[in-house]
Coordinates of C-alpha atoms in Angstrom, one line a residue:
M160 CA -146.6 -14.7 -142.6
G161 CA -150.1 -14.7 -141.5
R162 CA -152.8 -17.1 -140.6
S163 CA -152.8 -19.0 -144.1
R164 CA -149.1 -18.6 -145.0
R165 CA -150.2 -17.0 -148.2
T166 CA -148.8 -13.8 -149.1
L167 CA -150.6 -10.9 -150.8
P168 CA -148.5 -11.4 -154.1
E169 CA -149.4 -15.1 -154.2
E170 CA -153.1 -14.2 -153.7
L171 CA -153.2 -11.6 -156.3
L172 CA -151.5 -14.0 -158.7
L173 CA -154.1 -16.7 -157.9
L174 CA -156.8 -14.2 -158.5
A175 CA -155.3 -13.4 -162.1
L176 CA -155.0 -17.0 -163.0
D177 CA -157.7 -17.9 -165.7
P178 CA -158.8 -21.5 -164.7
A179 CA -159.9 -22.3 -168.3
T180 CA -156.7 -21.2 -170.2
G181 CA -154.1 -21.5 -167.5
T182 CA -152.8 -17.9 -168.4
T183 CA -152.9 -14.6 -166.3
A184 CA -155.0 -11.9 -166.8
Q185 CA -153.6 -8.4 -167.2
P186 CA -149.9 -9.5 -167.4
Q187 CA -148.1 -6.3 -167.8
S188 CA -150.1 -4.4 -165.1
L189 CA -149.8 -7.6 -162.8
D190 CA -146.1 -7.3 -162.6
L191 CA -146.6 -3.9 -161.2
G192 CA -149.2 -5.2 -158.8
L193 CA -146.9 -7.9 -157.6
A194 CA -144.3 -5.5 -156.7
G195 CA -147.0 -3.3 -154.9
A196 CA -148.3 -6.4 -153.1
Q197 CA -144.8 -7.0 -151.6
L198 CA -144.9 -3.5 -150.1
V199 CA -148.3 -4.2 -148.6
E200 CA -147.1 -7.5 -147.2
L201 CA -144.1 -6.0 -145.6
A202 CA -146.2 -3.3 -144.1
L203 CA -148.6 -5.7 -142.6
A204 CA -145.6 -7.7 -141.2
G205 CA -144.3 -4.4 -139.5
R206 CA -141.2 -4.1 -141.7
I207 CA -142.1 -0.9 -143.6
A208 CA -144.3 2.0 -143.0
P209 CA -145.8 4.9 -145.5
D210 CA -144.1 8.3 -145.0
G211 CA -146.1 10.5 -147.1
D212 CA -145.9 9.0 -150.6
R213 CA -142.8 7.2 -149.6
I214 CA -142.0 3.9 -148.2
A215 CA -139.6 3.9 -145.1
V216 CA -138.0 0.8 -143.5
V217 CA -139.0 0.5 -139.7
A218 CA -137.8 -2.9 -138.9
P219 CA -135.2 -4.5 -141.2
R220 CA -135.1 -8.0 -139.5
P221 CA -136.2 -10.8 -142.0
T222 CA -139.7 -12.1 -142.4
G223 CA -138.6 -15.6 -143.2
D224 CA -140.0 -15.3 -146.7
P225 CA -137.0 -15.2 -149.2
T226 CA -138.7 -13.1 -151.8
L227 CA -140.1 -10.5 -149.4
D228 CA -136.8 -10.3 -147.6
C229 CA -135.1 -9.6 -150.8
A230 CA -137.4 -6.7 -151.5
L231 CA -136.9 -5.4 -147.8
E232 CA -133.2 -5.6 -148.2
L233 CA -133.3 -3.5 -151.3
L234 CA -135.5 -1.0 -149.6
R235 CA -133.1 -0.9 -146.6
R236 CA -130.0 -0.3 -149.1
R237 CA -131.6 2.9 -150.4
G238 CA -130.8 4.4 -147.0
A239 CA -133.7 6.8 -147.3
P240 CA -137.5 6.5 -147.8
V241 CA -138.2 5.9 -151.5
R242 CA -141.5 7.0 -153.4
A243 CA -143.8 4.2 -153.7
V244 CA -144.5 5.0 -157.6
H245 CA -140.5 4.8 -158.2
W246 CA -140.1 1.5 -156.4
I247 CA -143.3 -0.1 -158.2
G248 CA -142.0 1.2 -161.5
G249 CA -138.6 -0.1 -161.0
P250 CA -138.1 -3.3 -163.4
R251 CA -137.5 -6.6 -161.6
L252 CA -136.1 -9.9 -162.7
G253 CA -138.7 -12.4 -163.2
L254 CA -141.0 -11.6 -160.3
R255 CA -144.1 -13.2 -161.7
Q256 CA -142.2 -16.4 -162.7
I257 CA -140.5 -16.5 -159.2
Y258 CA -144.1 -16.5 -157.6
L259 CA -145.5 -19.0 -160.1
T260 CA -142.6 -21.3 -159.4
H261 CA -143.3 -20.9 -155.7
L262 CA -147.0 -21.7 -156.1
E263 CA -146.0 -24.8 -158.1
R264 CA -143.6 -25.9 -155.5
C265 CA -146.4 -25.4 -152.8
G266 CA -148.7 -27.6 -154.8
M267 CA -151.2 -24.8 -155.6
V268 CA -150.7 -24.6 -159.3
A269 CA -149.3 -27.1 -161.8
A270 CA -147.2 -26.4 -164.8
V271 CA -148.5 -27.5 -168.1
P272 CA -145.9 -27.3 -171.0
G273 CA -147.2 -26.7 -174.5
Q274 CA -146.5 -25.0 -177.7
M275 CA -147.5 -21.8 -179.4
C276 CA -148.3 -22.1 -183.0
G277 CA -147.0 -25.5 -182.8
V278 CA -143.4 -24.3 -182.5
L279 CA -142.8 -21.9 -179.6
P280 CA -142.5 -23.7 -176.2
T281 CA -144.9 -22.2 -173.6
T282 CA -145.9 -23.0 -170.0
R283 CA -149.3 -22.5 -168.7
Y284 CA -150.3 -22.9 -165.0
Q285 CA -153.5 -24.5 -163.7
A286 CA -154.8 -24.1 -160.2
T287 CA -154.6 -27.6 -158.4
D288 CA -156.3 -26.5 -155.4
T289 CA -159.4 -24.6 -156.4
A290 CA -160.6 -24.3 -152.9
I291 CA -158.0 -21.9 -152.1
S292 CA -158.8 -19.7 -155.0
R293 CA -162.4 -19.8 -154.1
E294 CA -161.6 -18.7 -150.5
I295 CA -159.8 -15.9 -151.8
R296 CA -162.4 -14.9 -154.4
S297 CA -165.0 -15.3 -151.6
R298 CA -163.4 -12.8 -149.5
L299 CA -163.7 -10.2 -152.1
D300 CA -167.2 -11.1 -153.0
S301 CA -168.2 -10.8 -149.4
A302 CA -166.6 -7.5 -149.0
I303 CA -168.5 -6.2 -152.2
R304 CA -171.8 -7.8 -151.4
T305 CA -172.2 -6.9 -147.6
G306 CA -170.6 -3.5 -147.7
V307 CA -169.0 -4.2 -144.3
P308 CA -165.5 -2.8 -144.1
P309 CA -163.1 -5.7 -144.9
D310 CA -159.9 -6.5 -142.8
P311 CA -156.8 -4.7 -144.1
R312 CA -155.5 -7.8 -146.1
T313 CA -158.6 -8.2 -148.0
A314 CA -159.1 -4.4 -148.5
A315 CA -155.3 -4.3 -149.9
L316 CA -156.1 -7.2 -152.2
A317 CA -159.2 -5.4 -153.5
A318 CA -157.3 -2.2 -154.0
L319 CA -154.4 -4.1 -156.0
A320 CA -157.0 -6.1 -158.0
H321 CA -158.6 -2.9 -159.1
A322 CA -155.2 -1.2 -159.8
V323 CA -154.0 -3.8 -162.1
G324 CA -157.3 -4.2 -164.0
L325 CA -158.6 -7.5 -162.6
G326 CA -162.1 -6.1 -162.2
K327 CA -163.3 -7.1 -165.6
H328 CA -161.9 -10.4 -165.4
L329 CA -163.5 -11.1 -161.9
Y330 CA -166.7 -9.4 -162.7
P331 CA -167.1 -9.3 -166.4
G332 CA -169.8 -7.7 -168.6
N333 CA -172.6 -5.1 -167.9
E334 CA -173.8 -7.3 -165.0
G335 CA -170.4 -7.0 -163.2
R336 CA -170.4 -3.1 -163.6
S337 CA -171.8 -2.5 -159.8
S338 CA -169.3 -5.1 -158.4
R339 CA -166.4 -3.4 -160.1
S340 CA -167.3 0.0 -158.8
R341 CA -167.5 -1.5 -155.4
L342 CA -164.2 -3.2 -155.7
R343 CA -162.7 0.2 -156.7
D344 CA -164.4 1.7 -153.4
L345 CA -162.7 -0.9 -151.2
I346 CA -159.5 1.0 -151.9
R347 CA -160.3 3.5 -149.0
H348 CA -160.4 1.0 -146.4
D349 CA -156.5 0.3 -146.1
P350 CA -154.2 3.3 -146.1
M351 CA -151.2 1.4 -147.3
G352 CA -153.1 -0.6 -149.8
G353 CA -154.5 2.6 -151.2
L354 CA -151.1 4.3 -151.5
V355 CA -149.7 1.3 -153.5
A356 CA -152.7 0.8 -155.6
H357 CA -152.6 4.5 -156.6
A358 CA -148.8 4.1 -157.2
V359 CA -149.5 1.2 -159.5
M360 CA -152.0 3.2 -161.4
D361 CA -149.6 6.2 -161.6
V362 CA -147.0 4.1 -163.1
Q363 CA -149.3 2.8 -165.8
N364 CA -150.4 6.2 -166.6
G365 CA -146.7 7.4 -166.9
A366 CA -146.8 9.7 -163.9
A367 CA -143.4 8.4 -162.6
A368 CA -141.8 9.4 -165.7
Q369 CA -143.2 12.8 -166.1
P370 CA -140.6 15.5 -166.2
R371 CA -140.6 18.4 -163.7
R372 CA -142.2 21.5 -165.1
S373 CA -140.7 25.0 -164.8
P374 CA -141.9 26.9 -161.8
G375 CA -144.9 29.1 -162.4
P376 CA -145.2 32.7 -161.5
T377 CA -145.2 31.9 -157.7
G378 CA -141.9 30.0 -157.9
R379 CA -143.7 26.8 -157.0
Q380 CA -144.4 23.5 -159.1
A381 CA -147.7 23.5 -160.9
P382 CA -150.4 21.8 -158.7
G383 CA -150.7 18.0 -159.6
V384 CA -147.4 17.8 -161.4
R385 CA -145.3 14.9 -160.0
S386 CA -141.4 15.3 -160.0
A387 CA -139.1 13.5 -162.3
A388 CA -138.5 9.8 -161.7
E389 CA -135.7 8.8 -159.5
P390 CA -133.2 6.1 -160.7
A391 CA -134.3 2.9 -159.5
R392 CA -130.9 2.0 -157.9
G393 CA -130.4 -1.4 -156.3
V394 CA -133.4 -2.9 -158.2
P395 CA -132.4 -5.9 -160.4
M396 CA -133.3 -5.3 -164.1
Q397 CA -136.0 -7.6 -165.8
P398 CA -135.5 -8.7 -169.2
R399 CA -138.1 -8.1 -171.8
H400 CA -137.4 -11.4 -173.3
G401 CA -135.8 -14.7 -172.1
S402 CA -137.1 -17.1 -169.5
M403 CA -140.3 -14.9 -168.9
A404 CA -141.1 -15.2 -172.5
R405 CA -141.7 -18.7 -172.0
V406 CA -144.7 -18.3 -169.8
V407 CA -147.8 -17.5 -171.6
A408 CA -149.6 -14.8 -169.8
H409 CA -152.1 -13.1 -172.0

């Protein structure tokens, strides 16, 4: 999968890891971002393509990455293009933990067991190869600083980082305000990344669950109103508690 064998979900997760605390920034929205990053990675691999605000499978052959191939198979089983906002909003079983475990297996992070309040078992994750994290961050910094249109992968990563709220984590304080603004502007450089990033933000804003309004006088749906959410069939449910509760991700 690409020159570095690192996928966008992995890079997004590495960006979100706090090197000081071993926790992840924006954990709730990050879960949505990881699902969206899978879509972008599959698009970069030529397996899916945007169809309006929907995602269509165009080449169902496996990528060789088990986690991406699972997502690709679920999309294929839908049988018809699915709205990005509904796919991203569908619950998934431990997606963040799956990627943390993969990064640990690859030697990019190390699991550090601990306890919360001296009782509850927790696991924090520390980056072991800081050069990789620096390289990822450097790509974003370069795109923000130079204003040169970035490659699609970096543009999509920037769009996802903005969508899940990592801007304040990466560029904090008043001094980072202009960098956060330029990070947001990078969303326009990759159509698929932009589609997915907007879908992530729509899910956070509750747009995917808005009911359909009654037709107006013209018989058409009111402008800007999204249709009711489709059921996320074929998407495994993610428990609110359980194994993921052991991972500290504040």
